[in-house]
Every structure is written in C-alpha cells, then in structure tokens.
Amino acid sequence: MQALSASEPRERHEGASPHPGPGLSIIIPCYQERGNIAPLFHAVRKAVTGHDWELIFVDDNSPDGTIDEVWRLAQADSRVRGLLRIGRRGLSSAVIEGVLSSSAPVVAVMDCDMQHDEALLAGMADAISHQGYDIAIGSRHVKGGDNAGLANAWRRALSGFGIRVAQCLLPIRVSDPMSGFFAMRRALFVQSVGGLSGTGFKILLDLLMAQKARPRVIELPFVFRARHEGVSKMDRKVLLQFVQMLFHHLRRRRR
C-alpha cells in the first residue's frame, strides 16, 4: 500500500475500493529450492486462469537463499508470499502453517520441485468451488496418471508400500493417498488441524485419516515429472515418520 504523504487526505485512502482476497491459495513447502522458485511461479502464472490465486512459499530457513528469491518475486508480484520458519522443519508442519496463514476458501498443496503438473491446479480448484467436492487429489494411479518421475526403485517401492498400507486403514477408497498434490476446502482443513499428527511428508494421508465424516473426494490424473533442479529430500527416515503418523491415528481411533 502506498504511504500517506503529509499533505494527502487520509479519507482518500480510507474510501478506496476494497481489493478482494484470492480464491485459491497454493501452498508450497520448500527447502533448498532457490532454482525452482521463479520457474514454478511463471509456470503457475501461465497455467492457472479463471481463479484469483496466490502462492505461499513456506521455507525452512534454507541455506541456499530460497526465501530471498521468494521475497524478490513478492516485490514484483503481490500474488507471491513467503513464510520463513526458524527452528522448525518438516513438510507437513510447513503445509499446516501455510494454510493457516491463508484466507482463501480453496487451498492447494504442491511440491516446489516442479514434479507436480501445475496445469491441473485449475481443475482441482473447479472441483472444489463448482462441483461440490471437499478434496481433489492429483493422482498418479488412476487412468491417465503415471509416476514415471519417481527418482529410483527405492522411492517407487516406498510409495507402493505406503499406498497399500494406507488403503487398508482409510474409510474411503483412494487410489493415491500418498500424493503430495491436492486441493481442498480450507474450512475442512482448519476443522481437521486438531487431529493431524503433522509428522513427515504425507500430509494428504494425515488429513484423510483425521476425517470424522466421509469427505467427497475426486482423483484427477497427472503425470509425475522428473525434478527440475536440486535433489530429493526423501530418505529412509520417512518410513519411520510414516509409521509414527499411522500410530498417531490408530491411538486416536481407540479413544
């Protein structure tokens, strides 16, 4: 907002027309992703039409200056915002903080590495805003989807194992509960926060397991692409975090 000069009437600014907030907030947790910030922003800008959107990058104090690149873009385009977290790490908790910083009625979550297809964002938002769904999932495992971009056999095996275990525990049938690419009603996310474990990388599974009533879910196909820049943050500790999250929800169900 432009600063008031000493000679400029305050009433001129107080009477200005309001600027509505975005209808879609896209939450992007990131760590050491400086080289992907600008390409992702430009890809979203070209792909998402028909929705007033914002990008909220949540950075866990990356040593490569990721947040500086976010803030540089934010100075050029007010649709970009950056949250810098000090002393806290983790994808799921970063997503939670990003969503809670937003007021948009629809929130989407995607990775910063450009493996998720930004062209699907508008369709996921439409499914929530216009078709009555609560959650829209970008799925690699429905017709038309593919997980070709998974880096190696270890990640493919881990993903497949997680999907099979998750499907045994979920009250609804979801082909890709391990997806990190989805959109949902912000009100439902906020309603679910108290039941989340906030642990690890699989925030969608965390959310699905936290639901007390069965949400309306749609899965939309996308092709999981190869990483644009940087290296994967996935390692063997994610398996332990996955188990911790499952036990969190199993304990809640027994109460």
Coordinates of N, CA and C in Angstrom, one line a residue:
M1 N 0.8 -1.2 0.0 CA 0.0 0.0 0.0 C 0.9 1.2 0.0
Q2 N 0.5 2.3 -0.8 CA 1.3 3.5 -0.9 C 1.2 4.3 0.4
A3 N 2.3 4.8 0.9 CA 2.4 5.5 2.1 C 1.7 6.9 2.0
L4 N 1.0 7.3 3.0 CA 0.4 8.6 3.0 C 1.4 9.7 3.1
S5 N 1.3 10.8 2.3 CA 2.1 11.9 2.5 C 1.5 12.9 3.5
A6 N 2.3 13.8 4.0 CA 1.8 14.7 5.0 C 0.6 15.6 4.5
S7 N 0.6 15.8 3.2 CA -0.4 16.7 2.6 C -1.6 16.0 2.0
E8 N -1.6 14.6 2.0 CA -2.6 13.8 1.4 C -3.7 13.5 2.4
P9 N -4.9 13.7 2.0 CA -6.0 13.4 3.0 C -6.1 11.9 3.2
R10 N -6.3 11.5 4.5 CA -6.4 10.1 4.8 C -7.7 9.6 4.3
E11 N -8.8 10.4 4.1 CA -10.1 10.0 3.6 C -10.0 9.4 2.2
R12 N -9.0 9.9 1.4 CA -8.9 9.4 0.1 C -8.5 7.9 0.1
H13 N -7.7 7.5 1.0 CA -7.3 6.1 1.1 C -8.4 5.3 1.8
E14 N -9.0 5.8 2.8 CA -10.0 5.1 3.6 C -11.2 4.8 2.7
G15 N -11.5 5.7 1.7 CA -12.7 5.5 0.9 C -12.4 4.7 -0.4
A16 N -11.2 4.2 -0.5 CA -10.8 3.5 -1.8 C -11.5 2.2 -1.8
S17 N -11.8 1.7 -3.0 CA -12.5 0.4 -3.2 C -11.6 -0.7 -2.6
P18 N -12.3 -1.7 -1.9 CA -11.5 -2.8 -1.4 C -11.0 -3.8 -2.5
H19 N -10.0 -4.5 -2.2 CA -9.4 -5.5 -3.1 C -9.7 -6.8 -2.5
P20 N -10.6 -7.6 -3.1 CA -10.9 -8.9 -2.6 C -9.7 -9.8 -2.5
G21 N -9.6 -10.7 -1.5 CA -8.5 -11.7 -1.4 C -8.6 -12.8 -2.5
P22 N -7.6 -13.6 -2.5 CA -7.6 -14.7 -3.5 C -8.6 -15.8 -3.2
G23 N -9.1 -16.4 -4.3 CA -10.0 -17.6 -4.1 C -9.3 -18.9 -3.9
L24 N -8.0 -18.9 -4.4 CA -7.2 -20.1 -4.3 C -5.8 -19.8 -3.8
S25 N -5.4 -20.4 -2.7 CA -4.0 -20.3 -2.1 C -3.3 -21.6 -2.5
I26 N -2.1 -21.5 -3.1 CA -1.3 -22.6 -3.4 C -0.1 -22.6 -2.4
I27 N -0.1 -23.6 -1.6 CA 0.9 -23.7 -0.5 C 2.1 -24.6 -1.0
I28 N 3.3 -24.1 -0.9 CA 4.5 -24.7 -1.5 C 5.5 -24.8 -0.4
P29 N 5.6 -25.9 0.3 CA 6.7 -26.1 1.3 C 8.0 -26.3 0.5
C30 N 9.1 -25.7 1.1 CA 10.4 -25.8 0.3 C 11.6 -25.7 1.3
Y31 N 12.6 -26.4 0.8 CA 13.9 -26.3 1.5 C 15.0 -26.5 0.4
Q32 N 15.8 -25.6 0.3 CA 16.9 -25.5 -0.7 C 16.4 -25.7 -2.1
E33 N 15.5 -24.8 -2.5 CA 14.8 -24.9 -3.8 C 14.9 -23.6 -4.5
R34 N 16.0 -22.8 -4.3 CA 16.1 -21.5 -4.9 C 15.9 -21.5 -6.4
G35 N 16.6 -22.5 -7.1 CA 16.5 -22.5 -8.5 C 15.1 -22.9 -9.1
N36 N 14.2 -23.4 -8.3 CA 12.9 -23.7 -8.7 C 11.8 -22.7 -8.5
I37 N 12.1 -21.7 -7.7 CA 11.1 -20.7 -7.3 C 10.6 -19.9 -8.5
A38 N 11.4 -19.3 -9.2 CA 10.9 -18.5 -10.4 C 10.3 -19.3 -11.5
P39 N 10.9 -20.5 -11.9 CA 10.3 -21.3 -12.9 C 8.9 -21.8 -12.5
L40 N 8.7 -22.1 -11.2 CA 7.4 -22.6 -10.7 C 6.4 -21.4 -10.8
F41 N 6.8 -20.2 -10.3 CA 5.9 -19.1 -10.4 C 5.4 -18.8 -11.8
H42 N 6.4 -18.8 -12.7 CA 6.0 -18.5 -14.1 C 5.1 -19.6 -14.7
A43 N 5.4 -20.8 -14.3 CA 4.5 -21.9 -14.8 C 3.1 -21.8 -14.3
V44 N 3.0 -21.5 -13.0 CA 1.6 -21.3 -12.4 C 0.9 -20.1 -13.1
R45 N 1.6 -19.0 -13.3 CA 1.0 -17.8 -13.8 C 0.4 -18.1 -15.2
K46 N 1.1 -19.0 -16.0 CA 0.6 -19.3 -17.3 C -0.5 -20.3 -17.3
A47 N -0.5 -21.2 -16.3 CA -1.5 -22.3 -16.3 C -2.8 -22.0 -15.6
V48 N -2.7 -21.2 -14.5 CA -4.0 -21.1 -13.7 C -4.7 -19.8 -14.2
T49 N -5.8 -20.0 -14.9 CA -6.7 -18.9 -15.3 C -8.1 -19.2 -14.8
G50 N -8.8 -18.1 -14.6 CA -10.2 -18.3 -14.1 C -10.3 -18.3 -12.6
H51 N -9.1 -18.2 -11.9 CA -9.1 -18.1 -10.4 C -8.1 -17.0 -10.0
D52 N -8.5 -16.3 -9.0 CA -7.6 -15.3 -8.4 C -6.8 -16.2 -7.4
W53 N -5.5 -16.2 -7.6 CA -4.7 -17.1 -6.8 C -3.5 -16.4 -6.1
E54 N -2.9 -17.1 -5.2 CA -1.7 -16.6 -4.6 C -0.8 -17.8 -4.3
L55 N 0.5 -17.6 -4.3 CA 1.5 -18.6 -4.0 C 2.1 -18.3 -2.6
I56 N 2.0 -19.3 -1.7 CA 2.6 -19.1 -0.4 C 3.7 -20.1 -0.3
F57 N 5.0 -19.6 -0.4 CA 6.1 -20.5 -0.2 C 6.5 -20.5 1.3
V58 N 6.6 -21.7 1.9 CA 7.0 -21.9 3.3 C 8.3 -22.5 3.3
D59 N 9.3 -21.7 3.7 CA 10.7 -22.1 3.6 C 11.3 -22.4 5.0
D60 N 11.9 -23.5 5.2 CA 12.5 -23.9 6.5 C 13.9 -23.4 6.6
N61 N 14.1 -22.1 6.4 CA 15.4 -21.4 6.6 C 16.5 -22.1 5.8
S62 N 16.2 -22.2 4.5 CA 17.2 -22.9 3.6 C 18.5 -22.1 3.5
P63 N 19.6 -22.8 3.6 CA 20.9 -22.1 3.5 C 21.3 -21.6 2.1
D64 N 20.5 -22.0 1.1 CA 20.8 -21.5 -0.3 C 20.1 -20.2 -0.7
G65 N 19.4 -19.6 0.2 CA 18.8 -18.3 -0.1 C 17.4 -18.5 -0.8
T66 N 16.8 -19.6 -0.6 CA 15.4 -19.8 -1.2 C 14.5 -18.6 -0.8
I67 N 14.4 -18.3 0.4 CA 13.5 -17.2 0.8 C 13.8 -15.9 0.2
D68 N 15.1 -15.6 -0.1 CA 15.4 -14.3 -0.7 C 14.9 -14.3 -2.1
E69 N 14.9 -15.4 -2.8 CA 14.3 -15.5 -4.2 C 12.8 -15.3 -4.1
V70 N 12.2 -15.9 -3.1 CA 10.7 -15.7 -2.9 C 10.4 -14.3 -2.7
W71 N 11.1 -13.6 -1.8 CA 10.9 -12.2 -1.5 C 11.1 -11.3 -2.6
R72 N 12.1 -11.7 -3.5 CA 12.4 -10.9 -4.7 C 11.2 -10.9 -5.6
L73 N 10.6 -12.1 -5.8 CA 9.4 -12.2 -6.6 C 8.2 -11.5 -6.0
A74 N 8.1 -11.6 -4.7 CA 7.0 -11.0 -4.0 C 7.0 -9.5 -4.2
Q75 N 8.2 -8.8 -4.3 CA 8.3 -7.4 -4.5 C 7.7 -7.1 -5.9
A76 N 7.9 -8.0 -6.9 CA 7.4 -7.8 -8.2 C 6.0 -8.2 -8.4
D77 N 5.4 -9.1 -7.6 CA 4.1 -9.6 -7.8 C 3.5 -9.9 -6.5
S78 N 2.4 -9.2 -6.1 CA 1.8 -9.3 -4.8 C 1.1 -10.7 -4.6
R79 N 1.0 -11.5 -5.7 CA 0.4 -12.8 -5.5 C 1.4 -13.8 -4.9
V80 N 2.6 -13.4 -4.7 CA 3.6 -14.3 -4.1 C 3.8 -13.8 -2.6
R81 N 3.8 -14.8 -1.7 CA 4.2 -14.5 -0.3 C 5.2 -15.6 0.2
G82 N 6.0 -15.2 1.1 CA 6.9 -16.1 1.7 C 6.9 -16.2 3.2
L83 N 6.8 -17.4 3.8 CA 6.9 -17.6 5.2 C 8.2 -18.2 5.5
L84 N 9.0 -17.6 6.4 CA 10.3 -18.1 6.8 C 10.2 -18.7 8.2
R85 N 10.5 -20.0 8.3 CA 10.4 -20.7 9.6 C 11.8 -20.9 10.1
I86 N 11.9 -20.5 11.4 CA 13.2 -20.6 12.1 C 13.1 -21.7 13.1
G87 N 14.0 -22.7 13.1 CA 14.0 -23.7 14.2 C 12.9 -24.7 14.0
R88 N 12.2 -24.8 12.9 CA 11.2 -25.8 12.6 C 11.4 -26.4 11.3
R89 N 11.2 -27.7 11.1 CA 11.5 -28.4 9.9 C 10.4 -29.4 9.6
G90 N 10.1 -29.7 8.4 CA 9.1 -30.7 8.0 C 8.1 -30.3 7.1
L91 N 7.8 -31.1 6.1 CA 6.8 -30.7 5.0 C 5.4 -30.6 5.6
S92 N 5.0 -31.5 6.4 CA 3.6 -31.5 6.8 C 3.3 -30.3 7.7
S93 N 4.2 -30.0 8.6 CA 4.0 -28.8 9.5 C 4.1 -27.5 8.7
A94 N 5.0 -27.5 7.7 CA 5.1 -26.3 6.8 C 3.8 -26.1 6.1
V95 N 3.1 -27.2 5.6 CA 1.9 -27.0 4.9 C 0.8 -26.5 5.9
I96 N 0.8 -27.0 7.1 CA -0.2 -26.6 8.1 C -0.1 -25.1 8.3
E97 N 1.2 -24.6 8.5 CA 1.4 -23.2 8.8 C 1.0 -22.3 7.6
G98 N 1.3 -22.8 6.4 CA 1.0 -22.1 5.2 C -0.5 -22.0 5.0
V99 N -1.3 -23.1 5.2 CA -2.7 -23.0 5.0 C -3.3 -22.1 6.1
L100 N -2.8 -22.1 7.3 CA -3.4 -21.3 8.4 C -3.1 -19.8 8.2
S101 N -2.1 -19.5 7.3 CA -1.8 -18.1 7.0 C -2.7 -17.6 5.9
S102 N -3.5 -18.4 5.3 CA -4.3 -18.1 4.1 C -5.8 -17.8 4.6
S103 N -6.5 -17.0 3.8 CA -7.9 -16.8 4.0 C -8.7 -17.3 2.8
A104 N -8.0 -17.9 1.8 CA -8.8 -18.3 0.6 C -9.7 -19.5 0.9
P105 N -10.8 -19.6 0.3 CA -11.8 -20.7 0.5 C -11.3 -22.0 0.0
V106 N -10.3 -22.0 -1.0 CA -9.8 -23.2 -1.5 C -8.3 -23.1 -1.4
V107 N -7.7 -24.2 -0.9 CA -6.2 -24.3 -0.7 C -5.7 -25.5 -1.5
A108 N -4.6 -25.3 -2.2 CA -3.9 -26.4 -2.9 C -2.5 -26.6 -2.3
V109 N -2.0 -27.8 -2.4 CA -0.6 -28.1 -1.9 C 0.1 -28.8 -3.1
M110 N 1.3 -28.3 -3.3 CA 2.2 -28.9 -4.4 C 3.6 -28.8 -4.0
D111 N 4.5 -29.6 -4.5 CA 5.9 -29.6 -4.3 C 6.5 -28.4 -5.0
C112 N 7.7 -28.0 -4.6 CA 8.4 -26.9 -5.2 C 9.3 -27.4 -6.4
D113 N 9.5 -28.7 -6.5 CA 10.5 -29.2 -7.5 C 9.9 -29.4 -8.9
M114 N 8.7 -28.9 -9.1 CA 8.0 -29.0 -10.4 C 7.7 -30.4 -10.9
Q115 N 7.7 -31.3 -10.0 CA 7.3 -32.7 -10.4 C 5.8 -32.8 -10.5
H116 N 5.1 -31.8 -9.9 CA 3.6 -31.8 -10.0 C 3.2 -30.9 -11.1
D117 N 2.1 -31.3 -11.9 CA 1.7 -30.6 -13.1 C 0.8 -29.4 -12.7
E118 N 1.4 -28.2 -12.8 CA 0.6 -27.0 -12.5 C -0.7 -26.8 -13.3
A119 N -0.7 -27.5 -14.5 CA -1.9 -27.4 -15.3 C -3.1 -28.0 -14.7
L120 N -2.9 -28.8 -13.7 CA -4.1 -29.5 -13.0 C -4.7 -28.6 -11.9
L121 N -4.0 -27.6 -11.5 CA -4.5 -26.8 -10.4 C -5.9 -26.2 -10.6
A122 N -6.1 -25.6 -11.8 CA -7.4 -25.0 -12.1 C -8.5 -26.1 -12.0
G123 N -8.2 -27.3 -12.5 CA -9.3 -28.3 -12.5 C -9.5 -28.8 -11.1
M124 N -8.5 -28.9 -10.2 CA -8.7 -29.2 -8.8 C -9.5 -28.2 -8.1
A125 N -9.2 -26.9 -8.4 CA -9.9 -25.8 -7.8 C -11.4 -25.8 -8.2
D126 N -11.6 -26.0 -9.5 CA -13.0 -26.1 -10.0 C -13.8 -27.2 -9.3
A127 N -13.1 -28.4 -9.1 CA -13.8 -29.5 -8.5 C -14.3 -29.1 -7.1
I128 N -13.6 -28.3 -6.4 CA -14.0 -27.8 -5.0 C -15.0 -26.7 -5.1
S129 N -14.7 -25.7 -6.0 CA -15.5 -24.5 -6.0 C -16.9 -24.7 -6.7
H130 N -16.9 -25.5 -7.8 CA -18.1 -25.6 -8.6 C -18.7 -27.0 -8.7
Q131 N -18.0 -28.0 -8.3 CA -18.6 -29.3 -8.4 C -18.9 -30.0 -7.0
G132 N -18.7 -29.3 -5.9 CA -19.1 -29.7 -4.6 C -18.2 -30.7 -3.9
Y133 N -17.0 -30.9 -4.4 CA -16.1 -31.9 -3.8 C -15.4 -31.2 -2.6
D134 N -15.0 -32.0 -1.6 CA -14.3 -31.5 -0.5 C -12.8 -31.5 -0.7
I135 N -12.3 -32.6 -1.4 CA -10.9 -32.8 -1.7 C -10.7 -33.2 -3.1
A136 N -9.8 -32.6 -3.8 CA -9.4 -33.1 -5.2 C -8.0 -33.5 -5.2
I137 N -7.7 -34.7 -5.6 CA -6.3 -35.3 -5.5 C -5.7 -35.4 -6.9
G138 N -4.5 -34.9 -7.0 CA -3.8 -35.2 -8.2 C -3.2 -36.6 -8.1
S139 N -3.7 -37.5 -8.9 CA -3.4 -39.0 -8.7 C -2.5 -39.5 -9.8
R140 N -1.5 -40.3 -9.4 CA -0.6 -41.0 -10.4 C -1.2 -42.4 -10.7
H141 N -2.2 -42.8 -10.0 CA -2.7 -44.2 -10.1 C -4.1 -44.3 -10.6
V142 N -4.6 -43.3 -11.3 CA -5.9 -43.5 -12.0 C -5.6 -43.4 -13.5
K143 N -6.5 -43.8 -14.3 CA -6.3 -43.8 -15.7 C -5.8 -42.4 -16.2
G144 N -4.7 -42.4 -16.9 CA -4.1 -41.2 -17.4 C -3.0 -40.7 -16.6
G145 N -2.8 -41.2 -15.3 CA -1.8 -40.8 -14.5 C -0.6 -41.7 -14.6
D146 N 0.6 -41.2 -14.1 CA 1.8 -42.0 -14.2 C 2.8 -41.5 -13.1
N147 N 3.6 -42.4 -12.6 CA 4.6 -42.0 -11.6 C 6.0 -42.1 -12.1
A148 N 6.2 -41.8 -13.4 CA 7.4 -42.0 -14.1 C 8.6 -41.2 -13.5
G149 N 8.2 -40.1 -12.9 CA 9.2 -39.2 -12.4 C 9.8 -39.6 -11.0
L150 N 9.4 -40.7 -10.4 CA 10.0 -41.1 -9.2 C 11.4 -41.5 -9.4
A151 N 12.3 -41.0 -8.5 CA 13.7 -41.0 -8.8 C 14.4 -42.4 -8.9
N152 N 13.9 -43.3 -8.2 CA 14.6 -44.6 -8.2 C 13.7 -45.7 -7.7
A153 N 14.2 -46.9 -7.7 CA 13.4 -48.1 -7.2 C 13.0 -48.0 -5.8
W154 N 13.9 -47.4 -4.9 CA 13.6 -47.3 -3.5 C 12.4 -46.4 -3.3
R155 N 12.3 -45.3 -4.0 CA 11.1 -44.4 -3.9 C 9.9 -45.1 -4.4
R156 N 10.0 -45.8 -5.5 CA 8.8 -46.5 -6.1 C 8.3 -47.6 -5.1
A157 N 9.3 -48.3 -4.5 CA 8.9 -49.3 -3.6 C 8.2 -48.7 -2.3
L158 N 8.8 -47.6 -1.8 CA 8.3 -47.0 -0.6 C 6.9 -46.4 -0.9
S159 N 6.7 -45.8 -2.1 CA 5.4 -45.3 -2.4 C 4.3 -46.4 -2.5
G160 N 4.7 -47.5 -3.2 CA 3.8 -48.6 -3.4 C 3.4 -49.2 -2.0
F161 N 4.4 -49.4 -1.2 CA 4.1 -50.0 0.2 C 3.2 -49.1 1.0
G162 N 3.5 -47.8 0.9 CA 2.7 -46.8 1.7 C 1.2 -46.8 1.2
I163 N 1.1 -46.9 -0.1 CA -0.3 -46.9 -0.6 C -1.1 -48.1 -0.2
R164 N -0.5 -49.3 -0.2 CA -1.2 -50.5 0.2 C -1.5 -50.4 1.7
V165 N -0.6 -50.0 2.5 CA -0.9 -49.9 3.9 C -2.0 -48.9 4.2
A166 N -1.9 -47.7 3.6 CA -2.9 -46.6 3.8 C -4.3 -47.1 3.3
Q167 N -4.4 -47.8 2.2 CA -5.7 -48.2 1.7 C -6.4 -49.1 2.7
C168 N -5.6 -49.9 3.5 CA -6.2 -50.8 4.5 C -6.8 -50.0 5.6
L169 N -6.3 -48.8 5.9 CA -6.7 -48.1 7.1 C -7.7 -47.0 6.8
L170 N -7.8 -46.6 5.5 CA -8.7 -45.4 5.2 C -10.2 -45.9 5.1
P171 N -11.1 -45.1 5.5 CA -12.5 -45.4 5.4 C -13.1 -45.2 4.0
I172 N -12.3 -44.6 3.1 CA -12.7 -44.3 1.7 C -11.7 -44.9 0.8
R173 N -12.1 -45.2 -0.4 CA -11.2 -45.8 -1.4 C -10.5 -44.6 -2.1
V174 N -9.2 -44.5 -2.0 CA -8.4 -43.5 -2.7 C -7.2 -44.3 -3.4
S175 N -7.1 -44.1 -4.7 CA -6.0 -44.8 -5.4 C -4.6 -44.3 -5.0
D176 N -4.5 -43.0 -4.7 CA -3.2 -42.4 -4.4 C -3.2 -41.6 -3.2
P177 N -3.4 -42.2 -2.0 CA -3.4 -41.5 -0.7 C -2.0 -40.9 -0.4
M178 N -1.0 -41.3 -1.0 CA 0.4 -40.8 -0.7 C 0.7 -39.6 -1.6
S179 N -0.2 -39.1 -2.4 CA 0.1 -38.0 -3.3 C 0.4 -36.8 -2.4
G180 N 1.3 -35.9 -2.9 CA 1.5 -34.7 -2.3 C 0.9 -33.5 -3.0
F181 N 0.0 -33.8 -4.0 CA -0.6 -32.8 -4.8 C -2.1 -32.9 -4.7
F182 N -2.7 -31.9 -4.1 CA -4.1 -31.9 -3.9 C -4.7 -30.5 -3.5
A183 N -6.0 -30.4 -3.6 CA -6.7 -29.2 -3.2 C -7.8 -29.6 -2.3
M184 N -8.2 -28.7 -1.4 CA -9.4 -29.0 -0.5 C -10.0 -27.7 0.0
R185 N -11.2 -27.8 0.5 CA -11.8 -26.6 1.2 C -11.0 -26.2 2.4
R186 N -10.6 -25.0 2.5 CA -9.8 -24.5 3.6 C -10.6 -24.8 4.9
A187 N -11.9 -24.6 4.9 CA -12.6 -24.8 6.2 C -12.5 -26.2 6.7
L188 N -12.5 -27.2 5.8 CA -12.3 -28.6 6.2 C -10.9 -28.8 6.7
F189 N -9.9 -28.2 6.1 CA -8.5 -28.3 6.6 C -8.4 -27.8 8.0
V190 N -8.9 -26.6 8.2 CA -8.9 -26.0 9.5 C -9.6 -26.8 10.6
Q191 N -10.8 -27.3 10.2 CA -11.5 -28.2 11.1 C -10.7 -29.5 11.4
S192 N -9.8 -29.9 10.6 CA -9.1 -31.1 10.8 C -7.8 -31.0 11.5
V193 N -7.3 -29.7 11.7 CA -6.0 -29.5 12.2 C -5.7 -30.2 13.5
G194 N -6.7 -30.1 14.4 CA -6.5 -30.7 15.8 C -6.3 -32.1 15.8
G195 N -6.7 -32.9 14.7 CA -6.5 -34.3 14.7 C -5.2 -34.7 13.9
L196 N -4.5 -33.8 13.3 CA -3.3 -34.1 12.5 C -2.1 -34.5 13.4
S197 N -1.3 -35.4 12.8 CA 0.0 -35.7 13.5 C 1.0 -34.6 13.1
G198 N 0.9 -34.1 11.9 CA 1.9 -33.0 11.5 C 3.3 -33.6 11.3
T199 N 3.4 -34.9 11.2 CA 4.7 -35.6 11.1 C 5.0 -36.0 9.7
G200 N 6.2 -35.8 9.2 CA 6.6 -36.4 8.0 C 6.2 -35.7 6.7
F201 N 6.1 -36.4 5.6 CA 5.9 -35.8 4.3 C 4.4 -36.0 3.8
K202 N 3.7 -36.9 4.4 CA 2.4 -37.3 3.7 C 1.2 -36.6 4.4
I203 N 1.1 -35.3 4.1 CA 0.1 -34.5 4.7 C -1.3 -34.9 4.2
L204 N -1.4 -35.4 3.0 CA -2.8 -35.8 2.5 C -3.3 -37.0 3.2
L205 N -2.4 -38.0 3.4 CA -2.8 -39.2 4.2 C -3.2 -38.8 5.6
D206 N -2.4 -37.9 6.2 CA -2.7 -37.4 7.5 C -4.1 -36.8 7.6
L207 N -4.4 -36.0 6.6 CA -5.7 -35.3 6.5 C -6.9 -36.3 6.3
L208 N -6.7 -37.3 5.4 CA -7.7 -38.3 5.2 C -8.0 -39.1 6.4
M209 N -7.0 -39.5 7.2 CA -7.2 -40.3 8.4 C -7.8 -39.5 9.5
A210 N -7.7 -38.2 9.4 CA -8.2 -37.3 10.5 C -9.7 -37.0 10.4
Q211 N -10.3 -37.4 9.2 CA -11.7 -37.0 9.0 C -12.6 -37.8 9.9
K212 N -13.6 -37.1 10.5 CA -14.6 -37.8 11.2 C -15.8 -38.2 10.4
A213 N -16.1 -37.4 9.4 CA -17.1 -37.7 8.4 C -16.5 -38.0 7.0
R214 N -17.1 -38.8 6.2 CA -16.5 -39.1 4.9 C -16.6 -37.9 4.0
P215 N -15.4 -37.4 3.5 CA -15.4 -36.3 2.6 C -15.7 -36.8 1.2
R216 N -16.2 -35.8 0.4 CA -16.4 -36.1 -1.1 C -15.0 -35.9 -1.8
V217 N -14.5 -36.9 -2.3 CA -13.2 -36.9 -2.9 C -13.2 -37.2 -4.4
I218 N -12.4 -36.5 -5.2 CA -12.3 -36.8 -6.6 C -10.8 -36.9 -6.9
E219 N -10.4 -37.9 -7.7 CA -9.0 -38.0 -8.1 C -8.9 -37.7 -9.6
L220 N -7.9 -36.8 -9.9 CA -7.7 -36.3 -11.3 C -6.3 -36.8 -11.7
P221 N -6.1 -37.3 -12.9 CA -4.8 -37.9 -13.3 C -3.8 -36.8 -13.6
F222 N -2.6 -37.1 -13.2 CA -1.4 -36.3 -13.7 C -0.2 -37.2 -13.8
V223 N 0.7 -36.7 -14.6 CA 2.0 -37.5 -14.8 C 3.1 -36.8 -13.9
F224 N 3.6 -37.6 -13.0 CA 4.6 -37.2 -12.1 C 5.9 -37.0 -12.8
R225 N 6.4 -35.8 -12.9 CA 7.6 -35.4 -13.7 C 8.9 -35.6 -13.0
A226 N 10.0 -35.6 -13.7 CA 11.3 -35.5 -13.1 C 11.5 -34.2 -12.5
R227 N 12.3 -34.2 -11.4 CA 12.7 -33.0 -10.7 C 13.4 -32.0 -11.6
H228 N 13.0 -30.7 -11.5 CA 13.6 -29.6 -12.3 C 15.0 -29.3 -11.9
E229 N 15.2 -29.0 -10.6 CA 16.5 -28.7 -10.1 C 16.6 -29.2 -8.7
G230 N 17.9 -29.3 -8.2 CA 18.1 -29.7 -6.8 C 18.0 -31.2 -6.6
V231 N 18.0 -31.6 -5.4 CA 18.0 -33.0 -5.0 C 16.8 -33.3 -4.1
S232 N 16.3 -34.6 -4.2 CA 15.2 -35.0 -3.3 C 15.6 -35.0 -1.8
K233 N 14.6 -34.6 -1.0 CA 14.9 -34.6 0.5 C 14.4 -35.9 1.1
M234 N 13.9 -36.9 0.3 CA 13.4 -38.1 0.8 C 14.6 -39.0 1.3
D235 N 14.5 -39.6 2.4 CA 15.5 -40.6 2.9 C 14.8 -41.6 3.7
R236 N 15.5 -42.5 4.3 CA 14.9 -43.7 4.9 C 14.2 -43.3 6.2
K237 N 14.4 -42.1 6.7 CA 13.7 -41.7 8.0 C 12.2 -41.5 7.7
V238 N 11.8 -41.3 6.4 CA 10.4 -41.0 6.1 C 9.6 -42.3 6.4
L239 N 10.2 -43.4 6.4 CA 9.5 -44.7 6.7 C 9.1 -44.6 8.2
L240 N 10.0 -44.2 9.1 CA 9.7 -44.1 10.5 C 8.7 -43.1 10.7
Q241 N 8.8 -41.9 10.1 CA 7.8 -40.9 10.2 C 6.4 -41.4 9.8
F242 N 6.4 -42.1 8.7 CA 5.1 -42.7 8.2 C 4.5 -43.6 9.3
V243 N 5.3 -44.5 9.9 CA 4.7 -45.4 10.9 C 4.3 -44.6 12.1
Q244 N 5.0 -43.5 12.5 CA 4.6 -42.7 13.6 C 3.2 -42.0 13.4
M245 N 3.0 -41.6 12.1 CA 1.8 -41.0 11.8 C 0.6 -42.0 11.9
L246 N 0.8 -43.2 11.4 CA -0.2 -44.2 11.4 C -0.6 -44.5 12.9
F247 N 0.4 -44.7 13.7 CA 0.1 -45.0 15.1 C -0.6 -43.8 15.8
H248 N -0.3 -42.6 15.4 CA -1.0 -41.4 16.0 C -2.5 -41.6 15.7
H249 N -2.9 -41.9 14.5 CA -4.3 -42.0 14.2 C -4.9 -43.3 14.7
L250 N -4.2 -44.4 14.8 CA -4.8 -45.6 15.4 C -5.0 -45.4 16.9
R251 N -4.2 -44.6 17.6 CA -4.4 -44.3 19.0 C -5.6 -43.4 19.1
R252 N -5.8 -42.5 18.3 CA -7.0 -41.6 18.3 C -8.3 -42.4 18.1
R253 N -8.2 -43.4 17.3 CA -9.5 -44.1 17.0 C -9.9 -45.0 18.2
R254 N -8.9 -45.3 19.0 CA -9.2 -46.2 20.2 C -9.8 -45.4 21.3
R255 N -9.7 -44.1 21.3 CA -10.2 -43.2 22.4 C -11.7 -43.2 22.4

